[in-house]
mmCIF file of C-alpha atoms in Angstrom:
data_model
loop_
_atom_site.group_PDB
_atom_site.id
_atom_site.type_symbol
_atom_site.label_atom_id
_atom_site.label_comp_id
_atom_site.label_asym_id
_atom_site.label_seq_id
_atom_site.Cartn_x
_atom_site.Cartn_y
_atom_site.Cartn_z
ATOM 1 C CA UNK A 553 -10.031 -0.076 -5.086
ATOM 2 C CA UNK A 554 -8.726 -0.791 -1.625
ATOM 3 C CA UNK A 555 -10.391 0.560 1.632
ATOM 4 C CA UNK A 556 -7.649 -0.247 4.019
ATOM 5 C CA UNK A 557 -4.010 -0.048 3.425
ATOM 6 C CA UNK A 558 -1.435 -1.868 5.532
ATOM 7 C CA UNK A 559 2.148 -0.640 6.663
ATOM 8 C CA UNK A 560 4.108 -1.847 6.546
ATOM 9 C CA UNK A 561 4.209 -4.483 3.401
ATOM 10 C CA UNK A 562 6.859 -6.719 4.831
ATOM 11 C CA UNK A 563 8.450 -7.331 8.477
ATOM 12 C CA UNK A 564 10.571 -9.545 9.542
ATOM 13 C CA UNK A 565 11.423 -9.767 13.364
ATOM 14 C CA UNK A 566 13.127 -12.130 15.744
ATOM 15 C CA UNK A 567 11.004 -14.513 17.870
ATOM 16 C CA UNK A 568 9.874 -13.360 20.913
ATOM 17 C CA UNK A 569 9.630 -9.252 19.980
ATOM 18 C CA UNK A 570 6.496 -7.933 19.107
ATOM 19 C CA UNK A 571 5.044 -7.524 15.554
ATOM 20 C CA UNK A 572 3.323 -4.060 15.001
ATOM 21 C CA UNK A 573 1.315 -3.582 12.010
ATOM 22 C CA UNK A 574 -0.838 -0.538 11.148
ATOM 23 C CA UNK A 575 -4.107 0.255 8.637
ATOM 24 C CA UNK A 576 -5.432 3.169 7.337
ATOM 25 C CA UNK A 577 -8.603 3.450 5.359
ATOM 26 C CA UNK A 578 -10.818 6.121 3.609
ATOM 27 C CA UNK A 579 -14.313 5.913 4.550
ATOM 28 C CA UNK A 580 -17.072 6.005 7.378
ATOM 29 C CA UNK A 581 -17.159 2.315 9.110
ATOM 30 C CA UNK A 582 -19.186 0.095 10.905
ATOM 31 C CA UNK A 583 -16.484 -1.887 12.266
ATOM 32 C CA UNK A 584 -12.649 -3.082 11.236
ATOM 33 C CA UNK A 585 -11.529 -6.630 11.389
ATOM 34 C CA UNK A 586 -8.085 -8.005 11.451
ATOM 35 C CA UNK A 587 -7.458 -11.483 9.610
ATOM 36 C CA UNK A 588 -4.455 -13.887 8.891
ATOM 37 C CA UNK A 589 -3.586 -15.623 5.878
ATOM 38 C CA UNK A 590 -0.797 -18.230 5.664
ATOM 39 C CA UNK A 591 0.561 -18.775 2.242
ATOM 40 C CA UNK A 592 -2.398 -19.567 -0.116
ATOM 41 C CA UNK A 593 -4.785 -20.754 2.283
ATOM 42 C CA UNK A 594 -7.943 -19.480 3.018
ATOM 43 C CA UNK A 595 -8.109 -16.250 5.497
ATOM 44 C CA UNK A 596 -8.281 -16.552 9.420
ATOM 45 C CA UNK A 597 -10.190 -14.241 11.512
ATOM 46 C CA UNK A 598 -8.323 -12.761 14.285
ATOM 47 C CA UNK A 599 -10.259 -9.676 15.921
ATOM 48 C CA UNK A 600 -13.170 -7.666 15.584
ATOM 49 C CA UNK A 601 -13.405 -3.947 16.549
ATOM 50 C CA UNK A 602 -16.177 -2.082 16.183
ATOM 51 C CA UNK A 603 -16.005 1.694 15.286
ATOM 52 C CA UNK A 604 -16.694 2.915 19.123
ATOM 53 C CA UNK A 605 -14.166 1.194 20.528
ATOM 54 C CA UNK A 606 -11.196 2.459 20.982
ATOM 55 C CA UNK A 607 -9.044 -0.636 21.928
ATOM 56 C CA UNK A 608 -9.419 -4.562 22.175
ATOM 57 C CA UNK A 609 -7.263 -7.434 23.512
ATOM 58 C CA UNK A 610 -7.784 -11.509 22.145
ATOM 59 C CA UNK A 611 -5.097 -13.584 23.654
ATOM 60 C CA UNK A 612 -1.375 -12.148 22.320
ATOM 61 C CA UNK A 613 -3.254 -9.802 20.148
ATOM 62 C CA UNK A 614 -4.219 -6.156 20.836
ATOM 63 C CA UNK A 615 -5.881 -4.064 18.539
ATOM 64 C CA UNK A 616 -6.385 -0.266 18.340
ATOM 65 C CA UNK A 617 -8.838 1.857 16.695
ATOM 66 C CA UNK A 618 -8.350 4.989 15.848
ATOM 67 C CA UNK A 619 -12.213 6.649 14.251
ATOM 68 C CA UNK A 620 -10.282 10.110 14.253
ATOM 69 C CA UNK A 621 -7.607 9.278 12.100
ATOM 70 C CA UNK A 622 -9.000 6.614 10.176
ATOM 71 C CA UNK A 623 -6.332 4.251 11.459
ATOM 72 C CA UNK A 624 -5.794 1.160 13.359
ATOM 73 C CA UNK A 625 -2.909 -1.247 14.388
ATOM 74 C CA UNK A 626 -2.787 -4.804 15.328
ATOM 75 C CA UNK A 627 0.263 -6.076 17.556
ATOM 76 C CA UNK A 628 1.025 -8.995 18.255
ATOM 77 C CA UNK A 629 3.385 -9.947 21.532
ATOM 78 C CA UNK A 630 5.572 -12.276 22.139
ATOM 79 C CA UNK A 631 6.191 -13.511 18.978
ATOM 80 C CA UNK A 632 6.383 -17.149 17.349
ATOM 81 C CA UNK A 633 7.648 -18.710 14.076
ATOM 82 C CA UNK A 634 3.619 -19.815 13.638
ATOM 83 C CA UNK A 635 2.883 -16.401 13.438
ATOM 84 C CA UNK A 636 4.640 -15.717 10.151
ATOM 85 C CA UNK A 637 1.758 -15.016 7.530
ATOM 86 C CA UNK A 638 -0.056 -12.332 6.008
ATOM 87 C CA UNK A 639 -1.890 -9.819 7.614
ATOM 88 C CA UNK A 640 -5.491 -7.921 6.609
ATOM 89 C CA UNK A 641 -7.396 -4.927 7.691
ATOM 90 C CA UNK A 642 -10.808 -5.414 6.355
ATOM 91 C CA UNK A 643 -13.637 -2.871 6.784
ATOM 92 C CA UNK A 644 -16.974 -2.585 5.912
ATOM 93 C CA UNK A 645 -18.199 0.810 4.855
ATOM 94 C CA UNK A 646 -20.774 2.458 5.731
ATOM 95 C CA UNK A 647 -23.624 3.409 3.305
ATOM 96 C CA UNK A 648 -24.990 6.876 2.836
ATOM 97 C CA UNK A 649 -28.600 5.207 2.456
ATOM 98 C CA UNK A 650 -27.891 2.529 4.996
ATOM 99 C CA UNK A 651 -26.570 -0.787 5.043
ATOM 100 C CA UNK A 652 -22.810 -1.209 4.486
ATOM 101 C CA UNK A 653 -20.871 -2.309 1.504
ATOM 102 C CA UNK A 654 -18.863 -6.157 1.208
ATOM 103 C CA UNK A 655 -15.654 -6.179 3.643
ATOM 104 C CA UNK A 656 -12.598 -4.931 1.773
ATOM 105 C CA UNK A 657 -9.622 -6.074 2.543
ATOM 106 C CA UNK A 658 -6.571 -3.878 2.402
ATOM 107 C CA UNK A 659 -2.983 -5.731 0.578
ATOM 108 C CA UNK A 660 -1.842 -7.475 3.448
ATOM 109 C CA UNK A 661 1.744 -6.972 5.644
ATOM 110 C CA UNK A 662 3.703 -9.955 4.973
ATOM 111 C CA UNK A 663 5.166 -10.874 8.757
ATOM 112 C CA UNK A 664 8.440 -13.281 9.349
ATOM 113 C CA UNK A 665 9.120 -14.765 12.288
ATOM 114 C CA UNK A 666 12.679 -15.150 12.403
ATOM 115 C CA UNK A 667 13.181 -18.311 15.196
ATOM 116 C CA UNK B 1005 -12.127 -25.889 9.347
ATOM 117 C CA UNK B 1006 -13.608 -22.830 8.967
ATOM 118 C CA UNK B 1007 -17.361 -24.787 7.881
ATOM 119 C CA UNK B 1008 -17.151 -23.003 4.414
ATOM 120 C CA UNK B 1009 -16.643 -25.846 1.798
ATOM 121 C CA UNK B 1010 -15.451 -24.677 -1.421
ATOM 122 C CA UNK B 1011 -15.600 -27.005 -4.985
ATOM 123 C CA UNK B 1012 -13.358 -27.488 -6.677
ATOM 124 C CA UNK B 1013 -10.051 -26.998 -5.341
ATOM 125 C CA UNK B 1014 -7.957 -26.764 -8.384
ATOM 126 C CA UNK B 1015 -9.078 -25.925 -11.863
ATOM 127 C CA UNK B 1016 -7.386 -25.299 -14.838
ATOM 128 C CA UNK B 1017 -9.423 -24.675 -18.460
ATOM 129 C CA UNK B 1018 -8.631 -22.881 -21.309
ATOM 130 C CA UNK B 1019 -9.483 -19.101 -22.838
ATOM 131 C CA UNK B 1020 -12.963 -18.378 -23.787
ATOM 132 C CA UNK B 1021 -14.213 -21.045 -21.518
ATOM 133 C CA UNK B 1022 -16.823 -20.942 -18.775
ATOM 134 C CA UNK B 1023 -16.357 -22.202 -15.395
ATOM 135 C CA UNK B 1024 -18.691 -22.935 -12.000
ATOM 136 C CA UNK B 1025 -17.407 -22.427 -8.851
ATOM 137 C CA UNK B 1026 -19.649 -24.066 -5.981
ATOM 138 C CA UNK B 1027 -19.253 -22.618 -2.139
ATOM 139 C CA UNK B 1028 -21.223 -24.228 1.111
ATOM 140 C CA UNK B 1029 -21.540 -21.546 3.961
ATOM 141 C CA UNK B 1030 -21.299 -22.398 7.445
ATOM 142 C CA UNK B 1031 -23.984 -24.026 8.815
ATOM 143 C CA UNK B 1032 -26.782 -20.959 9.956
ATOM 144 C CA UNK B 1033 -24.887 -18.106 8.302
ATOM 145 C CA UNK B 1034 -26.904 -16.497 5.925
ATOM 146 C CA UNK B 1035 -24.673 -14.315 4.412
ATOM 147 C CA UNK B 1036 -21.946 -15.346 1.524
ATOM 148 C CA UNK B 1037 -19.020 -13.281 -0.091
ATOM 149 C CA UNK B 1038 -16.951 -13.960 -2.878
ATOM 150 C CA UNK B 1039 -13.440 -13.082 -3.336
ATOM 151 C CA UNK B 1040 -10.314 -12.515 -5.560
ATOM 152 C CA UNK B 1041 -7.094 -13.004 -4.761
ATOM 153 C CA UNK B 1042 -3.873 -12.408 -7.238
ATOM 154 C CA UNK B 1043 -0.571 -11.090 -7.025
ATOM 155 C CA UNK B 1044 -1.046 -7.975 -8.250
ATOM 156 C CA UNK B 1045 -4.628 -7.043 -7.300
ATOM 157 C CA UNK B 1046 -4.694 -8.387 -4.059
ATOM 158 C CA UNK B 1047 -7.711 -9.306 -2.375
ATOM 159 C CA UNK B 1048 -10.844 -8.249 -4.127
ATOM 160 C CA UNK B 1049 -14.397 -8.032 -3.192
ATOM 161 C CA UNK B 1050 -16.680 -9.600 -5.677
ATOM 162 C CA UNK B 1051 -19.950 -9.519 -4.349
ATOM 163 C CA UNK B 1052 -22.118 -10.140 -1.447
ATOM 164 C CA UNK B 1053 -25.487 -12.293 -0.868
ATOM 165 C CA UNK B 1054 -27.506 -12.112 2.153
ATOM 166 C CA UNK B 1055 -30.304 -15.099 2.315
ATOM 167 C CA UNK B 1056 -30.693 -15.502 -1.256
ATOM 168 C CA UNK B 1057 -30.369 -11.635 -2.355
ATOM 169 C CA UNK B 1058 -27.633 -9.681 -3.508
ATOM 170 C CA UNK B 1059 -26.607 -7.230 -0.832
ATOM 171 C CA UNK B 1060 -23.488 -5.908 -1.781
ATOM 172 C CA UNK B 1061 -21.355 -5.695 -5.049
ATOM 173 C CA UNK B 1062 -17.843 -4.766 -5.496
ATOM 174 C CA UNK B 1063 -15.416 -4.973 -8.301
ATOM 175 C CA UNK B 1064 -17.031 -7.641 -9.992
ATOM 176 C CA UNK B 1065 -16.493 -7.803 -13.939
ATOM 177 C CA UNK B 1066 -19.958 -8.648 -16.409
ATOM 178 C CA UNK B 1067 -18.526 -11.658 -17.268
ATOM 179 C CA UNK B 1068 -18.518 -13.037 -13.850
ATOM 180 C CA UNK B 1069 -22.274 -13.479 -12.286
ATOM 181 C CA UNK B 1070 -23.108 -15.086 -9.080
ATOM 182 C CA UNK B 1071 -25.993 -16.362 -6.843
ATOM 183 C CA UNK B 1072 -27.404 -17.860 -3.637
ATOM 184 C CA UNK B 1073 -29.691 -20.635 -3.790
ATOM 185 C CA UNK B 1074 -32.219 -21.247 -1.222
ATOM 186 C CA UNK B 1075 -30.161 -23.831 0.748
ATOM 187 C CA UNK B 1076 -27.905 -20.973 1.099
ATOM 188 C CA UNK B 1077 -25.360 -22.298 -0.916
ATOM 189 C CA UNK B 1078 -23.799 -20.249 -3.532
ATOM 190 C CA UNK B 1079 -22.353 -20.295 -7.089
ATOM 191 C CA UNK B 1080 -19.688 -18.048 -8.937
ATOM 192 C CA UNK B 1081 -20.060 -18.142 -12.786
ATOM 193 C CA UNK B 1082 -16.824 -17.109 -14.641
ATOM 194 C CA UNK B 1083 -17.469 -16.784 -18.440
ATOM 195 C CA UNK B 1084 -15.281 -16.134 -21.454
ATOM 196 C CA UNK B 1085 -12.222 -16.650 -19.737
ATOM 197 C CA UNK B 1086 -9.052 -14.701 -19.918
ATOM 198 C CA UNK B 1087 -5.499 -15.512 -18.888
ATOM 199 C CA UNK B 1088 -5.878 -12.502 -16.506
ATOM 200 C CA UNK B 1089 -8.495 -14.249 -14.341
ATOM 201 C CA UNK B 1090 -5.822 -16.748 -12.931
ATOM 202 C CA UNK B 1091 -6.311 -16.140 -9.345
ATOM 203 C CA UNK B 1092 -7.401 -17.626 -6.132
ATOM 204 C CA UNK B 1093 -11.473 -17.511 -5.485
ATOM 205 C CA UNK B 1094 -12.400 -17.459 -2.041
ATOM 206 C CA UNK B 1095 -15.985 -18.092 -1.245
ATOM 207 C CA UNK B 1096 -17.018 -16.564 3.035
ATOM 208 C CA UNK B 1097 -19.767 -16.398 5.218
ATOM 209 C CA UNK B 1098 -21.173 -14.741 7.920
ATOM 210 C CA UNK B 1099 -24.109 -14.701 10.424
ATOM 211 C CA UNK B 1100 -25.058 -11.333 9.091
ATOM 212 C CA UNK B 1101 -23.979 -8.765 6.508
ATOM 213 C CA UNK B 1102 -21.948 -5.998 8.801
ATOM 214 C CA UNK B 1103 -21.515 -7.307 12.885
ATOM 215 C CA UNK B 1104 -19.707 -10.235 12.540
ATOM 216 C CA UNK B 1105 -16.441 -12.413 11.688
ATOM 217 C CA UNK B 1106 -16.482 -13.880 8.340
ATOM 218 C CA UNK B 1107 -15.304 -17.314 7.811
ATOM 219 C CA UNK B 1108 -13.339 -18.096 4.795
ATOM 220 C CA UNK B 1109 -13.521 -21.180 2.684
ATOM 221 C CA UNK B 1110 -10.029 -22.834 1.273
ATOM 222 C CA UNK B 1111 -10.553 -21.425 -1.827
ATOM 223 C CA UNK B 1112 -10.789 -22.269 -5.640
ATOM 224 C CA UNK B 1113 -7.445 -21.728 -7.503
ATOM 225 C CA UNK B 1114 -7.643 -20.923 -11.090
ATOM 226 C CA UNK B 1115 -5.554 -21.441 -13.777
ATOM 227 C CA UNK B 1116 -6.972 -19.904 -17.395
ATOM 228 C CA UNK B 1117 -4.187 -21.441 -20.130
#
């Protein structure tokens, strides 16, 4: 089953606005990482947050973490037709015993860039 | 170029059939993941290997098995095939199991006929 869930599952936006995407999962988690995937290639990493952070910034990118509400959102400014692709929460949950489980990736929010 | 080499590209075999898939992690990551990828599953975890020892396992079905060798590098056994196993197989590593980026190969696409 899925740990994170993105919303939404498609957007399409005009180059030059800004691209919001959100995540919620279930679980405890060590931290929550944000990848990109363009059409049938292999995944990208974007951003790392880790679960007592609150908020961080990698270029056009900002990232929010929300521990309280089991939520986060990626957005991404400015906006360019290279940045059409698919987007991924992943998390890796925390253990009871210790350790954490495999990063799960949520479904993905499919993002045009309209140009 | 992520660093994660992933062999073969392309595959296409038949029902009931067994098939290899060969991944290379990064160079000094110690940590490799295997993935799923189709339509209607989406991305799903397989399992996890952390220098040579299974660390993590996730919805991986008997007939699949895996391992990490002690170069690190890692293979994904599919066996008795089934049209429903058509999917992309991403192989990933990582420095360590929890702190860090993982870095994803090209992947393996599979076609079961």
């Amino acid at each position: 089953s899925q740990q994170g869930e993105e919303d939404p599952q498609a957007l399409s936006i005009q180059e030059g606005e800004n691209a919001t995407m959100n995540c919620s999962y279930k679980t405890s988690i060590n931290n929550l990482q944000w990848y990109r995937q363009n059409s049938g290639r292999g995944l990208v990493h974007l951003i790392l947050i880790r679960s007592n952070e609150r908020e961080k910034h990698s270029g056009r990118l900002r990232v929010t973490l929300d521990t309280s509400k089991k939520s986060s959102s990626l957005l991404i400014t400015a906006s360019r037709a290279a940045d059409t692709a698919s987007y991924f929460c992943a998390t890796s949950r925390l253990k009871d015993g210790g350790g954490a489980d495999g990063l799960t990736f949520g479904k993905g929010t499919h993002l045009i860039i309209q140009p | 170029d992520s660093g994660v080499t992933q062999t073969p590209k392309h595959l296409i075999t038949a029902t009931g059939q067994r098939v290899t898939l060969r991944c290379s992690p990064r160079s000094g990551d110690l940590s490799v993941y295997w993935y799923q990828q189709s339509l209607d599953q989406g991305l799903q975890f397989l399992i996890q290997y952390y220098n040579g020892e299974e660390r993590a396992k996730g919805n991986i079905l008997e007939r699949f098995s895996a391992q990490q060798f002690p170069d690190l590098h890692s293979e994904l056994n599919l066996s008795s095939l089934e049209l429903g196993d058509s999917a992309l197989y991403f192989c990933a590593s990582s420095v360590e199991p929890m702190n860090t980026e993982a870095f994803f190969g090209q992947g393996t696409r599979l076609t079961v006929v």
